[in-house]
PDB file of C-alpha atoms in Angstrom:
ATOM      1  CA  MET E   1     130.835 -28.888 112.659  1.00  0.00           C
ATOM      2  CA  THR E   2     133.868 -28.642 110.344  1.00  0.00           C
ATOM      3  CA  HIS E   3     132.618 -31.669 108.396  1.00  0.00           C
ATOM      4  CA  GLN E   4     129.247 -30.001 107.796  1.00  0.00           C
ATOM      5  CA  LEU E   5     130.885 -26.707 106.839  1.00  0.00           C
ATOM      6  CA  LEU E   6     133.161 -28.378 104.287  1.00  0.00           C
ATOM      7  CA  HIS E   7     130.186 -30.052 102.630  1.00  0.00           C
ATOM      8  CA  ARG E   8     128.378 -26.709 102.538  1.00  0.00           C
ATOM      9  CA  LEU E   9     131.420 -25.071 100.944  1.00  0.00           C
ATOM     10  CA  VAL E  10     131.613 -27.793  98.300  1.00  0.00           C
ATOM     11  CA  GLN E  11     127.934 -27.257  97.505  1.00  0.00           C
ATOM     12  CA  GLY E  12     128.721 -23.566  97.068  1.00  0.00           C
ATOM     13  CA  ILE E  13     131.510 -24.411  94.621  1.00  0.00           C
ATOM     14  CA  GLN E  14     129.109 -26.575  92.627  1.00  0.00           C
ATOM     15  CA  SER E  15     126.502 -23.827  92.457  1.00  0.00           C
ATOM     16  CA  GLY E  16     129.044 -21.148  91.574  1.00  0.00           C
ATOM     17  CA  GLU E  17     128.389 -19.096  94.698  1.00  0.00           C
ATOM     18  CA  ILE E  18     131.860 -19.937  96.012  1.00  0.00           C
ATOM     19  CA  ILE E  19     134.943 -19.443  93.846  1.00  0.00           C
ATOM     20  CA  PRO E  20     137.887 -21.797  94.516  1.00  0.00           C
ATOM     21  CA  TYR E  21     141.189 -19.931  94.914  1.00  0.00           C
ATOM     22  CA  LEU E  22     144.086 -22.360  94.578  1.00  0.00           C
ATOM     23  CA  GLY E  23     147.520 -21.850  96.098  1.00  0.00           C
ATOM     24  CA  PRO E  24     150.747 -23.908  96.134  1.00  0.00           C
ATOM     25  CA  GLY E  25     149.521 -26.364  98.764  1.00  0.00           C
ATOM     26  CA  SER E  26     146.860 -27.627  96.369  1.00  0.00           C
ATOM     27  CA  LEU E  27     149.680 -29.363  94.462  1.00  0.00           C
ATOM     28  CA  SER E  28     151.120 -31.097  97.518  1.00  0.00           C
ATOM     29  CA  ASP E  29     150.553 -34.620  96.167  1.00  0.00           C
ATOM     30  CA  VAL E  30     152.025 -33.985  92.701  1.00  0.00           C
ATOM     31  CA  VAL E  31     155.397 -35.607  91.987  1.00  0.00           C
ATOM     32  CA  HIS E  32     157.596 -36.279  88.971  1.00  0.00           C
ATOM     33  CA  LYS E  33     156.730 -39.654  87.454  1.00  0.00           C
ATOM     34  CA  GLU E  34     160.371 -40.700  87.093  1.00  0.00           C
ATOM     35  CA  THR E  35     162.208 -39.091  90.013  1.00  0.00           C
ATOM     36  CA  ASN E  36     159.332 -38.879  92.515  1.00  0.00           C
ATOM     37  CA  GLU E  37     160.440 -35.317  93.305  1.00  0.00           C
ATOM     38  CA  PRO E  38     157.607 -32.960  94.321  1.00  0.00           C
ATOM     39  CA  ILE E  39     156.522 -30.360  91.798  1.00  0.00           C
ATOM     40  CA  PRO E  40     158.082 -26.951  92.559  1.00  0.00           C
ATOM     41  CA  ALA E  41     155.099 -24.900  93.710  1.00  0.00           C
ATOM     42  CA  THR E  42     155.877 -23.386  97.094  1.00  0.00           C
ATOM     43  CA  SER E  43     158.171 -20.387  97.338  1.00  0.00           C
ATOM     44  CA  ASP E  44     161.063 -22.461  98.696  1.00  0.00           C
ATOM     45  CA  GLY E  45     160.491 -25.218  96.149  1.00  0.00           C
ATOM     46  CA  LEU E  46     160.569 -22.777  93.249  1.00  0.00           C
ATOM     47  CA  ILE E  47     163.696 -21.016  94.497  1.00  0.00           C
ATOM     48  CA  LEU E  48     165.611 -24.258  94.947  1.00  0.00           C
ATOM     49  CA  ALA E  49     164.544 -25.565  91.531  1.00  0.00           C
ATOM     50  CA  MET E  50     165.425 -22.262  89.868  1.00  0.00           C
ATOM     51  CA  ASN E  51     168.856 -22.200  91.519  1.00  0.00           C
ATOM     52  CA  GLY E  52     169.894 -25.749  90.670  1.00  0.00           C
ATOM     53  CA  GLY E  53     168.828 -27.206  94.007  1.00  0.00           C
ATOM     54  CA  LYS E  54     170.953 -24.801  96.058  1.00  0.00           C
ATOM     55  CA  PRO E  55     169.577 -22.329  98.614  1.00  0.00           C
ATOM     56  CA  MET E  56     170.111 -18.643  97.967  1.00  0.00           C
ATOM     57  CA  ALA E  57     170.981 -15.926 100.491  1.00  0.00           C
ATOM     58  CA  PRO E  58     168.534 -15.789 103.436  1.00  0.00           C
ATOM     59  CA  LYS E  59     167.060 -12.440 102.352  1.00  0.00           C
ATOM     60  CA  LEU E  60     166.362 -13.919  98.891  1.00  0.00           C
ATOM     61  CA  MET E  61     164.871 -17.112 100.330  1.00  0.00           C
ATOM     62  CA  TRP E  62     162.081 -15.068 101.926  1.00  0.00           C
ATOM     63  CA  GLU E  63     159.959 -15.315  98.784  1.00  0.00           C
ATOM     64  CA  PHE E  64     160.197 -16.452  95.181  1.00  0.00           C
ATOM     65  CA  PRO E  65     159.601 -13.032  93.529  1.00  0.00           C
ATOM     66  CA  ARG E  66     162.602 -11.582  95.357  1.00  0.00           C
ATOM     67  CA  ALA E  67     164.842 -14.481  94.336  1.00  0.00           C
ATOM     68  CA  ALA E  68     163.534 -14.356  90.762  1.00  0.00           C
ATOM     69  CA  MET E  69     164.309 -10.632  90.601  1.00  0.00           C
ATOM     70  CA  ASN E  70     167.875 -11.304  91.702  1.00  0.00           C
ATOM     71  CA  LEU E  71     168.428 -13.899  88.980  1.00  0.00           C
ATOM     72  CA  GLU E  72     166.580 -11.838  86.391  1.00  0.00           C
ATOM     73  CA  LEU E  73     169.017  -8.977  86.967  1.00  0.00           C
ATOM     74  CA  LYS E  74     171.927 -11.385  86.533  1.00  0.00           C
ATOM     75  CA  LYS E  75     170.654 -13.603  83.713  1.00  0.00           C
ATOM     76  CA  GLY E  76     167.768 -11.749  82.092  1.00  0.00           C
ATOM     77  CA  ARG E  77     163.994 -12.061  82.129  1.00  0.00           C
ATOM     78  CA  LYS E  78     164.071 -14.888  79.588  1.00  0.00           C
ATOM     79  CA  PHE E  79     165.939 -17.054  82.093  1.00  0.00           C
ATOM     80  CA  ILE E  80     162.987 -16.934  84.504  1.00  0.00           C
ATOM     81  CA  SER E  81     160.456 -17.591  81.753  1.00  0.00           C
ATOM     82  CA  ARG E  82     162.492 -20.498  80.393  1.00  0.00           C
ATOM     83  CA  PHE E  83     162.844 -22.023  83.867  1.00  0.00           C
ATOM     84  CA  LEU E  84     159.094 -21.908  84.505  1.00  0.00           C
ATOM     85  CA  THR E  85     158.255 -23.282  81.066  1.00  0.00           C
ATOM     86  CA  GLU E  86     160.735 -26.143  81.385  1.00  0.00           C
ATOM     87  CA  THR E  87     159.371 -26.879  84.854  1.00  0.00           C
ATOM     88  CA  TYR E  88     155.690 -27.048  83.957  1.00  0.00           C
ATOM     89  CA  ASN E  89     155.252 -27.574  80.222  1.00  0.00           C
ATOM     90  CA  HIS E  90     155.462 -31.363  80.077  1.00  0.00           C
ATOM     91  CA  ASP E  91     153.390 -34.375  81.107  1.00  0.00           C
ATOM     92  CA  ASN E  92     155.843 -35.929  83.576  1.00  0.00           C
ATOM     93  CA  TRP E  93     153.933 -34.729  86.633  1.00  0.00           C
ATOM     94  CA  THR E  94     151.362 -36.951  88.309  1.00  0.00           C
ATOM     95  CA  GLN E  95     147.781 -35.755  88.412  1.00  0.00           C
ATOM     96  CA  SER E  96     146.640 -33.754  91.421  1.00  0.00           C
ATOM     97  CA  ARG E  97     143.780 -35.456  93.216  1.00  0.00           C
ATOM     98  CA  LEU E  98     142.328 -32.134  94.348  1.00  0.00           C
ATOM     99  CA  HIS E  99     142.364 -30.644  90.859  1.00  0.00           C
ATOM    100  CA  LYS E 100     140.648 -33.737  89.452  1.00  0.00           C
ATOM    101  CA  LEU E 101     137.915 -33.568  92.087  1.00  0.00           C
ATOM    102  CA  LEU E 102     137.381 -29.869  91.436  1.00  0.00           C
ATOM    103  CA  ALA E 103     137.277 -30.313  87.669  1.00  0.00           C
ATOM    104  CA  ASP E 104     134.651 -33.043  88.064  1.00  0.00           C
ATOM    105  CA  LEU E 105     132.355 -30.483  89.729  1.00  0.00           C
ATOM    106  CA  HIS E 106     132.590 -28.106  86.720  1.00  0.00           C
ATOM    107  CA  PRO E 107     132.782 -24.838  88.700  1.00  0.00           C
ATOM    108  CA  PRO E 108     131.994 -21.708  86.641  1.00  0.00           C
ATOM    109  CA  LEU E 109     135.215 -19.969  87.756  1.00  0.00           C
ATOM    110  CA  VAL E 110     138.465 -21.138  89.335  1.00  0.00           C
ATOM    111  CA  ILE E 111     141.290 -18.781  90.301  1.00  0.00           C
ATOM    112  CA  ASP E 112     144.615 -20.616  90.338  1.00  0.00           C
ATOM    113  CA  VAL E 113     147.704 -18.655  91.411  1.00  0.00           C
ATOM    114  CA  ASN E 114     150.034 -21.537  90.561  1.00  0.00           C
ATOM    115  CA  ARG E 115     151.769 -21.678  87.182  1.00  0.00           C
ATOM    116  CA  ASP E 116     151.251 -25.358  86.323  1.00  0.00           C
ATOM    117  CA  THR E 117     148.886 -26.840  83.725  1.00  0.00           C
ATOM    118  CA  GLN E 118     146.941 -29.337  85.868  1.00  0.00           C
ATOM    119  CA  LEU E 119     143.542 -27.697  85.379  1.00  0.00           C
ATOM    120  CA  GLN E 120     144.183 -27.015  81.699  1.00  0.00           C
ATOM    121  CA  ASP E 121     144.988 -30.697  81.196  1.00  0.00           C
ATOM    122  CA  LEU E 122     141.840 -31.735  83.047  1.00  0.00           C
ATOM    123  CA  TYR E 123     139.750 -29.343  80.942  1.00  0.00           C
ATOM    124  CA  ALA E 124     141.179 -30.742  77.695  1.00  0.00           C
ATOM    125  CA  GLU E 125     137.764 -32.101  76.669  1.00  0.00           C
ATOM    126  CA  THR E 126     135.833 -29.070  77.909  1.00  0.00           C
ATOM    127  CA  PRO E 127     135.398 -25.784  76.032  1.00  0.00           C
ATOM    128  CA  HIS E 128     136.531 -23.045  78.410  1.00  0.00           C
ATOM    129  CA  THR E 129     138.027 -19.593  78.708  1.00  0.00           C
ATOM    130  CA  LEU E 130     141.583 -19.194  79.971  1.00  0.00           C
ATOM    131  CA  ILE E 131     142.603 -15.828  81.413  1.00  0.00           C
ATOM    132  CA  VAL E 132     146.348 -15.393  81.884  1.00  0.00           C
ATOM    133  CA  GLY E 133     148.039 -12.598  83.819  1.00  0.00           C
ATOM    134  CA  VAL E 134     150.813 -10.627  82.099  1.00  0.00           C
ATOM    135  CA  ALA E 135     153.130  -7.821  83.210  1.00  0.00           C
ATOM    136  CA  ARG E 136     155.521  -5.247  81.806  1.00  0.00           C
ATOM    137  CA  ILE E 137     154.083  -5.275  78.298  1.00  0.00           C
ATOM    138  CA  ALA E 138     153.657  -2.387  75.883  1.00  0.00           C
ATOM    139  CA  GLY E 139     150.761  -1.472  73.634  1.00  0.00           C
ATOM    140  CA  THR E 140     147.906  -2.231  76.030  1.00  0.00           C
ATOM    141  CA  ASP E 141     146.520  -1.035  79.346  1.00  0.00           C
ATOM    142  CA  TYR E 142     145.394  -4.540  80.274  1.00  0.00           C
ATOM    143  CA  ARG E 143     147.390  -7.017  82.306  1.00  0.00           C
ATOM    144  CA  TYR E 144     145.756 -10.169  81.014  1.00  0.00           C
ATOM    145  CA  ARG E 145     145.259 -12.181  77.856  1.00  0.00           C
ATOM    146  CA  ILE E 146     142.070 -14.107  77.100  1.00  0.00           C
ATOM    147  CA  PHE E 147     142.088 -17.430  75.274  1.00  0.00           C
ATOM    148  CA  GLN E 148     139.112 -19.497  74.232  1.00  0.00           C
ATOM    149  CA  TYR E 149     139.575 -23.269  74.127  1.00  0.00           C
ATOM    150  CA  ASP E 150     137.606 -25.409  71.717  1.00  0.00           C
ATOM    151  CA  SER E 151     138.314 -28.408  69.492  1.00  0.00           C
ATOM    152  CA  GLY E 152     141.622 -29.064  71.204  1.00  0.00           C
ATOM    153  CA  GLU E 153     143.251 -25.674  70.806  1.00  0.00           C
ATOM    154  CA  TYR E 154     143.385 -22.176  72.246  1.00  0.00           C
ATOM    155  CA  ARG E 155     142.813 -19.002  70.279  1.00  0.00           C
ATOM    156  CA  GLU E 156     143.225 -15.525  71.676  1.00  0.00           C
ATOM    157  CA  VAL E 157     140.057 -13.430  71.816  1.00  0.00           C
ATOM    158  CA  SER E 158     139.272  -9.832  72.690  1.00  0.00           C
ATOM    159  CA  ASN E 159     137.194  -8.587  75.595  1.00  0.00           C
ATOM    160  CA  GLU E 160     134.351  -7.996  73.160  1.00  0.00           C
ATOM    161  CA  ASP E 161     134.467 -11.479  71.628  1.00  0.00           C
ATOM    162  CA  VAL E 162     134.754 -13.597  74.766  1.00  0.00           C
ATOM    163  CA  ASP E 163     132.019 -16.183  75.320  1.00  0.00           C
ATOM    164  CA  ALA E 164     130.812 -15.378  78.834  1.00  0.00           C
ATOM    165  CA  SER E 165     128.896 -18.661  79.078  1.00  0.00           C
ATOM    166  CA  LEU E 166     132.041 -20.823  79.197  1.00  0.00           C
ATOM    167  CA  PRO E 167     133.699 -21.943  82.447  1.00  0.00           C
ATOM    168  CA  ILE E 168     136.701 -19.796  83.348  1.00  0.00           C
ATOM    169  CA  LEU E 169     140.207 -20.822  84.368  1.00  0.00           C
ATOM    170  CA  PHE E 170     141.898 -17.696  85.700  1.00  0.00           C
ATOM    171  CA  LYS E 171     145.690 -18.017  85.992  1.00  0.00           C
ATOM    172  CA  PRO E 172     146.858 -14.610  87.298  1.00  0.00           C
ATOM    173  CA  MET E 173     150.486 -15.689  87.751  1.00  0.00           C
ATOM    174  CA  GLY E 174     150.699 -17.283  84.320  1.00  0.00           C
ATOM    175  CA  THR E 175     151.056 -20.623  82.587  1.00  0.00           C
ATOM    176  CA  PRO E 176     153.317 -22.066  79.865  1.00  0.00           C
ATOM    177  CA  ARG E 177     150.375 -22.756  77.560  1.00  0.00           C
ATOM    178  CA  PRO E 178     149.297 -21.585  75.064  1.00  0.00           C
ATOM    179  CA  SER E 179     151.860 -18.780  75.382  1.00  0.00           C
ATOM    180  CA  ALA E 180     154.509 -18.630  78.092  1.00  0.00           C
ATOM    181  CA  ASP E 181     153.423 -15.612  80.152  1.00  0.00           C
ATOM    182  CA  TYR E 182     154.331 -15.279  83.825  1.00  0.00           C
ATOM    183  CA  ILE E 183     154.200 -12.995  86.827  1.00  0.00           C
ATOM    184  CA  ALA E 184     157.340 -14.044  88.680  1.00  0.00           C
ATOM    185  CA  SER E 185     159.874 -11.390  89.718  1.00  0.00           C
ATOM    186  CA  ASP E 186     159.403  -8.403  92.003  1.00  0.00           C
ATOM    187  CA  ALA E 187     159.225  -6.146  88.945  1.00  0.00           C
ATOM    188  CA  ASP E 188     156.437  -8.288  87.473  1.00  0.00           C
ATOM    189  CA  TYR E 189     154.451  -8.165  90.696  1.00  0.00           C
ATOM    190  CA  VAL E 190     154.859  -4.398  91.114  1.00  0.00           C
ATOM    191  CA  ASP E 191     153.492  -3.814  87.621  1.00  0.00           C
ATOM    192  CA  TYR E 192     150.743  -6.422  87.912  1.00  0.00           C
ATOM    193  CA  ILE E 193     149.504  -5.405  91.364  1.00  0.00           C
ATOM    194  CA  THR E 194     149.525  -1.723  90.385  1.00  0.00           C
ATOM    195  CA  GLU E 195     147.262  -2.451  87.421  1.00  0.00           C
ATOM    196  CA  LEU E 196     145.212  -4.930  89.454  1.00  0.00           C
ATOM    197  CA  MET E 197     144.474  -2.164  91.947  1.00  0.00           C
ATOM    198  CA  GLY E 198     143.603   0.123  89.048  1.00  0.00           C
ATOM    199  CA  GLY E 199     141.144  -2.380  87.605  1.00  0.00           C
ATOM    200  CA  PHE E 200     143.133  -3.378  84.514  1.00  0.00           C
ATOM    201  CA  ALA E 201     144.105  -6.946  85.455  1.00  0.00           C
ATOM    202  CA  ILE E 202     140.654  -8.564  85.475  1.00  0.00           C
ATOM    203  CA  PRO E 203     138.268  -8.626  82.481  1.00  0.00           C
ATOM    204  CA  GLY E 204     135.062  -6.665  82.935  1.00  0.00           C
ATOM    205  CA  TYR E 205     132.760  -9.649  82.631  1.00  0.00           C
ATOM    206  CA  VAL E 206     134.689 -11.469  85.374  1.00  0.00           C
ATOM    207  CA  LYS E 207     134.322  -8.417  87.615  1.00  0.00           C
ATOM    208  CA  GLU E 208     130.570  -8.628  87.098  1.00  0.00           C
ATOM    209  CA  HIS E 209     130.515 -12.372  87.697  1.00  0.00           C
ATOM    210  CA  ARG E 210     132.407 -12.103  90.991  1.00  0.00           C
ATOM    211  CA  LEU E 211     130.107  -9.501  92.578  1.00  0.00           C
ATOM    212  CA  ASP E 212     128.704 -10.763  95.893  1.00  0.00           C
ATOM    213  CA  ARG E 213     130.357 -14.169  95.432  1.00  0.00           C
ATOM    214  CA  HIS E 214     132.428 -15.833  98.105  1.00  0.00           C
ATOM    215  CA  TYR E 215     135.863 -17.461  97.931  1.00  0.00           C
ATOM    216  CA  LEU E 216     137.533 -20.545  99.330  1.00  0.00           C
ATOM    217  CA  THR E 217     141.314 -20.503  99.435  1.00  0.00           C
ATOM    218  CA  ILE E 218     142.840 -23.956  99.126  1.00  0.00           C
ATOM    219  CA  GLY E 219     146.534 -24.500  99.758  1.00  0.00           C
ATOM    220  CA  LEU E 220     147.242 -20.783 100.141  1.00  0.00           C
ATOM    221  CA  ARG E 221     149.206 -19.409 103.080  1.00  0.00           C
ATOM    222  CA  LEU E 222     148.606 -15.744 103.794  1.00  0.00           C
ATOM    223  CA  THR E 223     151.809 -14.900 105.635  1.00  0.00           C
ATOM    224  CA  ARG E 224     153.502 -12.858 102.884  1.00  0.00           C
ATOM    225  CA  ASP E 225     152.501  -9.408 101.663  1.00  0.00           C
ATOM    226  CA  THR E 226     152.650 -10.367  97.976  1.00  0.00           C
ATOM    227  CA  GLU E 227     150.044 -13.131  98.241  1.00  0.00           C
ATOM    228  CA  ARG E 228     147.871 -10.988 100.500  1.00  0.00           C
ATOM    229  CA  MET E 229     147.916  -7.987  98.154  1.00  0.00           C
ATOM    230  CA  VAL E 230     146.919 -10.089  95.146  1.00  0.00           C
ATOM    231  CA  PHE E 231     144.219 -11.884  97.132  1.00  0.00           C
ATOM    232  CA  THR E 232     142.780  -8.624  98.487  1.00  0.00           C
ATOM    233  CA  ASP E 233     142.229  -7.198  95.019  1.00  0.00           C
ATOM    234  CA  MET E 234     141.057 -10.470  93.493  1.00  0.00           C
ATOM    235  CA  ILE E 235     138.181 -10.714  95.978  1.00  0.00           C
ATOM    236  CA  TYR E 236     137.078  -7.085  95.654  1.00  0.00           C
ATOM    237  CA  GLY E 237     133.287  -6.871  95.605  1.00  0.00           C
ATOM    238  CA  ALA E 238     132.825 -10.157  97.471  1.00  0.00           C
ATOM    239  CA  GLY E 239     129.758 -10.958  99.526  1.00  0.00           C
ATOM    240  CA  SER E 240     129.611 -11.266 103.302  1.00  0.00           C
ATOM    241  CA  PRO E 241     131.534 -13.116 104.488  1.00  0.00           C
ATOM    242  CA  ALA E 242     134.077 -12.616 101.721  1.00  0.00           C
ATOM    243  CA  GLY E 243     134.955 -16.264 101.999  1.00  0.00           C
ATOM    244  CA  TRP E 244     136.800 -18.991 103.819  1.00  0.00           C
ATOM    245  CA  ALA E 245     140.480 -19.903 104.053  1.00  0.00           C
ATOM    246  CA  LEU E 246     141.363 -23.566 104.456  1.00  0.00           C
ATOM    247  CA  ILE E 247     144.371 -23.348 106.792  1.00  0.00           C
ATOM    248  CA  GLU E 248     144.925 -26.279 109.123  1.00  0.00           C
ATOM    249  CA  SER E 249     147.275 -24.439 111.504  1.00  0.00           C
ATOM    250  CA  PRO E 250     146.919 -20.679 110.941  1.00  0.00           C
ATOM    251  CA  THR E 251     149.404 -18.188 112.350  1.00  0.00           C
ATOM    252  CA  VAL E 252     148.427 -15.137 114.374  1.00  0.00           C
ATOM    253  CA  LYS E 253     149.288 -13.016 111.333  1.00  0.00           C
ATOM    254  CA  GLU E 254     146.971 -15.053 109.115  1.00  0.00           C
ATOM    255  CA  ARG E 255     144.145 -14.854 111.653  1.00  0.00           C
ATOM    256  CA  ARG E 256     144.494 -11.092 111.854  1.00  0.00           C
ATOM    257  CA  PHE E 257     144.604 -10.654 108.087  1.00  0.00           C
ATOM    258  CA  CYS E 258     141.621 -12.915 107.429  1.00  0.00           C
ATOM    259  CA  GLU E 259     139.561 -11.167 110.073  1.00  0.00           C
ATOM    260  CA  SER E 260     140.317  -7.805 108.445  1.00  0.00           C
ATOM    261  CA  LYS E 261     139.062  -9.133 105.079  1.00  0.00           C
ATOM    262  CA  GLN E 262     135.945 -10.864 106.467  1.00  0.00           C
ATOM    263  CA  VAL E 263     137.411 -14.237 105.584  1.00  0.00           C
ATOM    264  CA  GLU E 264     136.653 -17.070 107.989  1.00  0.00           C
ATOM    265  CA  ILE E 265     139.428 -19.574 108.659  1.00  0.00           C
ATOM    266  CA  VAL E 266     138.529 -23.254 108.369  1.00  0.00           C
ATOM    267  CA  GLU E 267     141.013 -25.240 110.433  1.00  0.00           C
ATOM    268  CA  ALA E 268     140.822 -28.413 108.391  1.00  0.00           C
ATOM    269  CA  SER E 269     143.196 -30.402 106.221  1.00  0.00           C
ATOM    270  CA  LEU E 270     143.305 -30.737 102.464  1.00  0.00           C
ATOM    271  CA  THR E 271     142.414 -34.399 102.943  1.00  0.00           C
ATOM    272  CA  GLU E 272     139.200 -33.485 104.751  1.00  0.00           C
ATOM    273  CA  LEU E 273     138.215 -31.121 101.951  1.00  0.00           C
ATOM    274  CA  MET E 274     138.938 -33.778  99.328  1.00  0.00           C
ATOM    275  CA  GLN E 275     136.703 -36.225 101.168  1.00  0.00           C
ATOM    276  CA  ALA E 276     133.872 -33.690 100.935  1.00  0.00           C
ATOM    277  CA  LEU E 277     134.643 -33.139  97.247  1.00  0.00           C
ATOM    278  CA  GLU E 278     134.592 -36.886  96.631  1.00  0.00           C
ATOM    279  CA  SER E 279     131.178 -37.186  98.253  1.00  0.00           C
ATOM    280  CA  ALA E 280     129.840 -34.389  96.072  1.00  0.00           C
ATOM    281  CA  GLY E 281     131.381 -35.913  92.953  1.00  0.00           C
ATOM    282  CA  ALA E 282     129.848 -39.301  93.689  1.00  0.00           C
ATOM    283  CA  ALA E 283     126.447 -37.678  94.100  1.00  0.00           C
ATOM    284  CA  VAL E 284     126.532 -36.197  90.595  1.00  0.00           C
ATOM    285  CA  GLN E 285     127.924 -39.249  88.793  1.00  0.00           C
ATOM    286  CA  PRO E 286     125.396 -40.916  86.483  1.00  0.00           C
ATOM    287  CA  THR E 287     124.269 -44.339  87.616  1.00  0.00           C
ATOM    288  CA  GLY E 288     124.399 -47.356  85.364  1.00  0.00           C
ATOM    289  CA  GLY E 289     121.377 -49.315  84.277  1.00  0.00           C
TER     290      GLY E 289
END
């Protein structure tokens, strides 16, 4: 039954009816090419990397935004931005198998709440639109920047000038490229979520595109309020069911939350999903002759 469901979900991703929503677990196979250290993506991984490999106080270890806020107050906002840019803005990370399989399906929209550049690298030969979340900025009501990618480079475009026909990479929590913008500390999240709830963190044409669509979370745990608040507003206007959450061993808290949002839990592994993605990718590959 799970096998059939996964294949149906992959078909939905291909058709655009289902929007992939990537969390930290989607990067679980990515390691540094020289040290073999895993890429900092989970909350704990980011905190340890940000703090020189040392744990912080237990109350700060609860989640990355809280720890980032603590260090921002001590060292400044630029410290957090510099850490994230130095972590992700290089080519020393191995390629994620999941991201490659997803990119090969050419989905119309992917929401990626990680801050790495895996999808951007995989879309290097594909014209696309990149939407990047921003926070605590003056001079605009919006909490995003829109970049159009063509001929090997990004250029910033306005809401009015965006090409709605291009595939969309939506990076709400930021990325180092083309401009280092991040949602990281508690203060960032408070500002971003406030404007997200008010409708100012998602471009209008994306709001239209997402109406009655469904979502599939991949590598996202829904145990913390921050992730759940962002997810709730990102999927506003979804169809019924709102989507599916790939969680191999869900907690009671996750079950309760997903039920309240009309999200069905799929108790399957990332490996099982990738097998379904591989089958779909093989089916669309051109044959020789």
